[in-house]
């Protein structure tokens, strides 16, 4: 008796299964967007900002994206996922394309972003503490007295940083 895994088992000749062929390059905007994990609208937006440039067009005006364009779109998406601003992404893209760059330039941008995130986290934690204090003071009963509304109406707040959000232009 033979088993399905024994060499004596007769196997049907293998035929190539119908697998979807990868679209050859260049690709239209919908395919590029799908491959980059973003919407076609965002692709057009990034192009309008100059983050993606030199996109070829067909005779009928349809955009045609290369593998390098899609790779750049991945780069932009990942940068956005990490919270970089469009200005920072533009600078990072420029450095990515510049093979003579110093890694210290990239590290400076990333460190500045970390510092900015830390400041924003501290501000959010202060907001959370203020709200927790207000919520703990509220009895939450059927009476109309509410220290949360009283505080909001009084306009008192913890001193907020008046410094603008740090960007690359105001280092």
PDB file of C-alpha atoms in Angstrom:
ATOM      1  CA  UNK A   1       0.000   0.000   0.000  1.00  0.00           C
ATOM      2  CA  UNK A   2       1.315   3.419  -0.827  1.00  0.00           C
ATOM      3  CA  UNK A   3       0.811   6.562   1.157  1.00  0.00           C
ATOM      4  CA  UNK A   4       0.298   9.995  -0.262  1.00  0.00           C
ATOM      5  CA  UNK A   5       3.901  10.808   0.557  1.00  0.00           C
ATOM      6  CA  UNK A   6       5.548   7.648  -0.726  1.00  0.00           C
ATOM      7  CA  UNK A   7       7.534   7.786  -3.964  1.00  0.00           C
ATOM      8  CA  UNK A   8       5.332   5.092  -5.528  1.00  0.00           C
ATOM      9  CA  UNK A   9       2.295   7.349  -5.520  1.00  0.00           C
ATOM     10  CA  UNK A  10       1.345   8.429  -8.979  1.00  0.00           C
ATOM     11  CA  UNK A  11       1.065  12.160  -9.157  1.00  0.00           C
ATOM     12  CA  UNK A  12      -0.830  14.156 -11.674  1.00  0.00           C
ATOM     13  CA  UNK A  13       1.410  16.261 -13.839  1.00  0.00           C
ATOM     14  CA  UNK A  14       1.933  19.653 -12.321  1.00  0.00           C
ATOM     15  CA  UNK A  15       0.597  22.573 -14.204  1.00  0.00           C
ATOM     16  CA  UNK A  16       1.257  26.138 -13.416  1.00  0.00           C
ATOM     17  CA  UNK A  17      -1.599  27.387 -11.268  1.00  0.00           C
ATOM     18  CA  UNK A  18      -3.312  30.518 -12.358  1.00  0.00           C
ATOM     19  CA  UNK A  19      -1.553  33.056 -10.170  1.00  0.00           C
ATOM     20  CA  UNK A  20      -2.022  36.731 -10.600  1.00  0.00           C
ATOM     21  CA  UNK A  21       0.943  38.153 -12.454  1.00  0.00           C
ATOM     22  CA  UNK A  22       2.607  41.140 -10.979  1.00  0.00           C
ATOM     23  CA  UNK A  23       1.901  44.209 -13.004  1.00  0.00           C
ATOM     24  CA  UNK A  24       5.085  45.240 -14.771  1.00  0.00           C
ATOM     25  CA  UNK A  25       6.551  48.661 -14.146  1.00  0.00           C
ATOM     26  CA  UNK A  26       5.561  51.422 -14.538  1.00  0.00           C
ATOM     27  CA  UNK A  27       2.146  51.129 -12.907  1.00  0.00           C
ATOM     28  CA  UNK A  28      -0.911  53.390 -12.746  1.00  0.00           C
ATOM     29  CA  UNK A  29      -1.718  55.378  -9.626  1.00  0.00           C
ATOM     30  CA  UNK A  30      -4.157  52.818  -8.184  1.00  0.00           C
ATOM     31  CA  UNK A  31      -1.602  50.014  -8.332  1.00  0.00           C
ATOM     32  CA  UNK A  32       1.156  52.261  -6.955  1.00  0.00           C
ATOM     33  CA  UNK A  33      -1.089  53.360  -4.086  1.00  0.00           C
ATOM     34  CA  UNK A  34      -2.075  49.778  -3.261  1.00  0.00           C
ATOM     35  CA  UNK A  35       1.560  48.637  -3.285  1.00  0.00           C
ATOM     36  CA  UNK A  36       2.553  51.523  -1.013  1.00  0.00           C
ATOM     37  CA  UNK A  37      -0.373  50.934   1.345  1.00  0.00           C
ATOM     38  CA  UNK A  38      -1.919  54.372   0.870  1.00  0.00           C
ATOM     39  CA  UNK A  39      -4.776  55.885  -1.096  1.00  0.00           C
ATOM     40  CA  UNK A  40      -4.490  57.299  -4.601  1.00  0.00           C
ATOM     41  CA  UNK A  41      -5.587  60.624  -3.123  1.00  0.00           C
ATOM     42  CA  UNK A  42      -2.538  60.614  -0.824  1.00  0.00           C
ATOM     43  CA  UNK A  43      -0.272  59.756  -3.753  1.00  0.00           C
ATOM     44  CA  UNK A  44      -1.577  62.833  -5.592  1.00  0.00           C
ATOM     45  CA  UNK A  45      -1.180  64.903  -2.409  1.00  0.00           C
ATOM     46  CA  UNK A  46       2.444  63.841  -1.929  1.00  0.00           C
ATOM     47  CA  UNK A  47       3.102  64.599  -5.577  1.00  0.00           C
ATOM     48  CA  UNK A  48       1.534  68.055  -5.206  1.00  0.00           C
ATOM     49  CA  UNK A  49       3.857  68.735  -2.254  1.00  0.00           C
ATOM     50  CA  UNK A  50       6.855  67.782  -4.370  1.00  0.00           C
ATOM     51  CA  UNK A  51       7.714  64.691  -2.323  1.00  0.00           C
ATOM     52  CA  UNK A  52       7.335  62.570  -5.455  1.00  0.00           C
ATOM     53  CA  UNK A  53       8.443  64.283  -8.626  1.00  0.00           C
ATOM     54  CA  UNK A  54       9.043  63.508 -12.255  1.00  0.00           C
ATOM     55  CA  UNK A  55       6.173  61.061 -12.535  1.00  0.00           C
ATOM     56  CA  UNK A  56       5.792  60.033 -16.165  1.00  0.00           C
ATOM     57  CA  UNK A  57       2.451  60.251 -17.893  1.00  0.00           C
ATOM     58  CA  UNK A  58       0.911  58.332 -20.727  1.00  0.00           C
ATOM     59  CA  UNK A  59      -0.156  60.075 -23.921  1.00  0.00           C
ATOM     60  CA  UNK A  60      -3.633  60.294 -22.436  1.00  0.00           C
ATOM     61  CA  UNK A  61      -2.289  61.931 -19.248  1.00  0.00           C
ATOM     62  CA  UNK A  62      -2.432  59.033 -16.788  1.00  0.00           C
ATOM     63  CA  UNK A  63       0.329  58.946 -14.186  1.00  0.00           C
ATOM     64  CA  UNK A  64       2.810  56.071 -14.428  1.00  0.00           C
ATOM     65  CA  UNK A  65       4.810  55.192 -11.297  1.00  0.00           C
ATOM     66  CA  UNK A  66       8.120  53.370 -11.236  1.00  0.00           C
ATOM     67  CA  UNK A  67       9.331  50.915  -8.650  1.00  0.00           C
ATOM     68  CA  UNK A  68      11.482  53.730  -7.198  1.00  0.00           C
ATOM     69  CA  UNK A  69       8.392  55.945  -6.901  1.00  0.00           C
ATOM     70  CA  UNK A  70       6.527  53.244  -4.987  1.00  0.00           C
ATOM     71  CA  UNK A  71       9.565  52.733  -2.748  1.00  0.00           C
ATOM     72  CA  UNK A  72       9.554  56.478  -2.010  1.00  0.00           C
ATOM     73  CA  UNK A  73       5.835  56.278  -1.214  1.00  0.00           C
ATOM     74  CA  UNK A  74       6.595  53.496   1.294  1.00  0.00           C
ATOM     75  CA  UNK A  75       9.277  55.738   2.800  1.00  0.00           C
ATOM     76  CA  UNK A  76       6.787  58.602   3.136  1.00  0.00           C
ATOM     77  CA  UNK A  77       4.107  56.361   4.652  1.00  0.00           C
ATOM     78  CA  UNK A  78       6.531  54.960   7.236  1.00  0.00           C
ATOM     79  CA  UNK A  79       7.753  58.465   8.063  1.00  0.00           C
ATOM     80  CA  UNK A  80       4.151  59.607   8.571  1.00  0.00           C
ATOM     81  CA  UNK A  81       3.507  56.552  10.757  1.00  0.00           C
ATOM     82  CA  UNK A  82       6.357  57.764  12.980  1.00  0.00           C
ATOM     83  CA  UNK A  83       4.817  61.237  13.146  1.00  0.00           C
ATOM     84  CA  UNK A  84       7.328  63.207  11.099  1.00  0.00           C
ATOM     85  CA  UNK A  85       6.000  66.440   9.600  1.00  0.00           C
ATOM     86  CA  UNK A  86       5.855  66.923   5.841  1.00  0.00           C
ATOM     87  CA  UNK A  87       8.774  69.343   6.102  1.00  0.00           C
ATOM     88  CA  UNK A  88      10.819  66.739   7.978  1.00  0.00           C
ATOM     89  CA  UNK A  89       9.841  64.047   5.477  1.00  0.00           C
ATOM     90  CA  UNK A  90      10.942  66.252   2.595  1.00  0.00           C
ATOM     91  CA  UNK A  91      14.324  66.710   4.254  1.00  0.00           C
ATOM     92  CA  UNK A  92      14.613  63.003   5.072  1.00  0.00           C
ATOM     93  CA  UNK A  93      13.748  62.081   1.476  1.00  0.00           C
ATOM     94  CA  UNK A  94      16.434  64.441   0.228  1.00  0.00           C
ATOM     95  CA  UNK A  95      18.963  62.851   2.566  1.00  0.00           C
ATOM     96  CA  UNK A  96      17.842  59.364   1.560  1.00  0.00           C
ATOM     97  CA  UNK A  97      18.513  60.184  -2.086  1.00  0.00           C
ATOM     98  CA  UNK A  98      21.844  61.881  -1.275  1.00  0.00           C
ATOM     99  CA  UNK A  99      24.371  59.069  -0.957  1.00  0.00           C
ATOM    100  CA  UNK A 100      27.066  61.563   0.149  1.00  0.00           C
ATOM    101  CA  UNK A 101      25.074  62.680   3.194  1.00  0.00           C
ATOM    102  CA  UNK A 102      26.353  62.309   6.720  1.00  0.00           C
ATOM    103  CA  UNK A 103      24.225  60.101   8.955  1.00  0.00           C
ATOM    104  CA  UNK A 104      24.561  62.802  11.607  1.00  0.00           C
ATOM    105  CA  UNK A 105      22.130  64.920   9.575  1.00  0.00           C
ATOM    106  CA  UNK A 106      19.511  62.176   9.709  1.00  0.00           C
ATOM    107  CA  UNK A 107      20.139  61.570  13.394  1.00  0.00           C
ATOM    108  CA  UNK A 108      19.705  65.297  14.127  1.00  0.00           C
ATOM    109  CA  UNK A 109      16.236  65.256  12.521  1.00  0.00           C
ATOM    110  CA  UNK A 110      15.217  62.075  14.344  1.00  0.00           C
ATOM    111  CA  UNK A 111      16.509  63.373  17.697  1.00  0.00           C
ATOM    112  CA  UNK A 112      14.659  66.662  17.245  1.00  0.00           C
ATOM    113  CA  UNK A 113      11.503  64.670  16.534  1.00  0.00           C
ATOM    114  CA  UNK A 114      12.038  62.587  19.680  1.00  0.00           C
ATOM    115  CA  UNK A 115      12.451  65.789  21.710  1.00  0.00           C
ATOM    116  CA  UNK A 116       9.260  67.221  20.215  1.00  0.00           C
ATOM    117  CA  UNK A 117       7.354  63.992  20.935  1.00  0.00           C
ATOM    118  CA  UNK A 118       8.608  63.999  24.533  1.00  0.00           C
ATOM    119  CA  UNK A 119       7.393  67.566  25.016  1.00  0.00           C
ATOM    120  CA  UNK A 120       3.982  66.754  23.541  1.00  0.00           C
ATOM    121  CA  UNK A 121       3.699  63.618  25.696  1.00  0.00           C
ATOM    122  CA  UNK A 122       4.489  65.676  28.815  1.00  0.00           C
ATOM    123  CA  UNK A 123       1.795  68.208  27.863  1.00  0.00           C
ATOM    124  CA  UNK A 124      -0.747  65.435  27.313  1.00  0.00           C
ATOM    125  CA  UNK A 125       0.140  63.838  30.652  1.00  0.00           C
ATOM    126  CA  UNK A 126      -0.414  67.208  32.351  1.00  0.00           C
ATOM    127  CA  UNK A 127      -3.835  67.445  30.675  1.00  0.00           C
ATOM    128  CA  UNK A 128      -4.624  63.928  31.843  1.00  0.00           C
ATOM    129  CA  UNK A 129      -3.655  64.758  35.437  1.00  0.00           C
ATOM    130  CA  UNK A 130      -5.821  67.913  35.376  1.00  0.00           C
ATOM    131  CA  UNK A 131      -8.798  65.993  34.060  1.00  0.00           C
ATOM    132  CA  UNK A 132      -8.283  63.188  36.587  1.00  0.00           C
ATOM    133  CA  UNK A 133      -8.310  65.764  39.388  1.00  0.00           C
ATOM    134  CA  UNK A 134     -11.501  67.360  38.060  1.00  0.00           C
ATOM    135  CA  UNK A 135     -13.208  63.988  37.615  1.00  0.00           C
ATOM    136  CA  UNK A 136     -12.271  62.953  41.160  1.00  0.00           C
ATOM    137  CA  UNK A 137     -13.808  66.197  42.483  1.00  0.00           C
ATOM    138  CA  UNK A 138     -17.089  65.615  40.663  1.00  0.00           C
ATOM    139  CA  UNK A 139     -19.674  63.678  42.679  1.00  0.00           C
ATOM    140  CA  UNK A 140     -21.372  62.468  39.510  1.00  0.00           C
ATOM    141  CA  UNK A 141     -24.812  62.527  41.123  1.00  0.00           C
ATOM    142  CA  UNK A 142     -28.180  63.968  40.074  1.00  0.00           C
ATOM    143  CA  UNK A 143     -27.361  67.463  41.369  1.00  0.00           C
ATOM    144  CA  UNK A 144     -26.392  70.185  38.888  1.00  0.00           C
ATOM    145  CA  UNK A 145     -23.184  71.137  40.736  1.00  0.00           C
ATOM    146  CA  UNK A 146     -20.229  70.081  38.617  1.00  0.00           C
ATOM    147  CA  UNK A 147     -16.639  71.097  39.346  1.00  0.00           C
ATOM    148  CA  UNK A 148     -15.633  70.035  35.834  1.00  0.00           C
ATOM    149  CA  UNK A 149     -17.990  72.550  34.202  1.00  0.00           C
ATOM    150  CA  UNK A 150     -17.091  75.169  36.829  1.00  0.00           C
ATOM    151  CA  UNK A 151     -13.408  74.793  36.001  1.00  0.00           C
ATOM    152  CA  UNK A 152     -14.028  74.939  32.250  1.00  0.00           C
ATOM    153  CA  UNK A 153     -16.169  78.057  32.674  1.00  0.00           C
ATOM    154  CA  UNK A 154     -13.591  79.749  34.916  1.00  0.00           C
ATOM    155  CA  UNK A 155     -10.986  79.484  32.193  1.00  0.00           C
ATOM    156  CA  UNK A 156      -8.218  78.572  34.608  1.00  0.00           C
ATOM    157  CA  UNK A 157      -5.613  76.264  33.268  1.00  0.00           C
ATOM    158  CA  UNK A 158      -2.156  75.106  33.979  1.00  0.00           C
ATOM    159  CA  UNK A 159       0.403  77.305  32.288  1.00  0.00           C
ATOM    160  CA  UNK A 160       0.827  76.099  28.739  1.00  0.00           C
ATOM    161  CA  UNK A 161       4.029  76.333  26.876  1.00  0.00           C
ATOM    162  CA  UNK A 162       3.832  79.359  24.618  1.00  0.00           C
ATOM    163  CA  UNK A 163       6.780  78.141  22.607  1.00  0.00           C
ATOM    164  CA  UNK A 164       5.806  77.125  19.079  1.00  0.00           C
ATOM    165  CA  UNK A 165       6.143  73.520  18.042  1.00  0.00           C
ATOM    166  CA  UNK A 166       9.719  72.877  17.092  1.00  0.00           C
ATOM    167  CA  UNK A 167      10.319  72.393  13.419  1.00  0.00           C
ATOM    168  CA  UNK A 168      13.432  72.174  11.344  1.00  0.00           C
ATOM    169  CA  UNK A 169      13.122  75.832  10.386  1.00  0.00           C
ATOM    170  CA  UNK A 170      13.233  77.037  14.004  1.00  0.00           C
ATOM    171  CA  UNK A 171      15.851  74.715  15.457  1.00  0.00           C
TER     172      UNK A 171
END
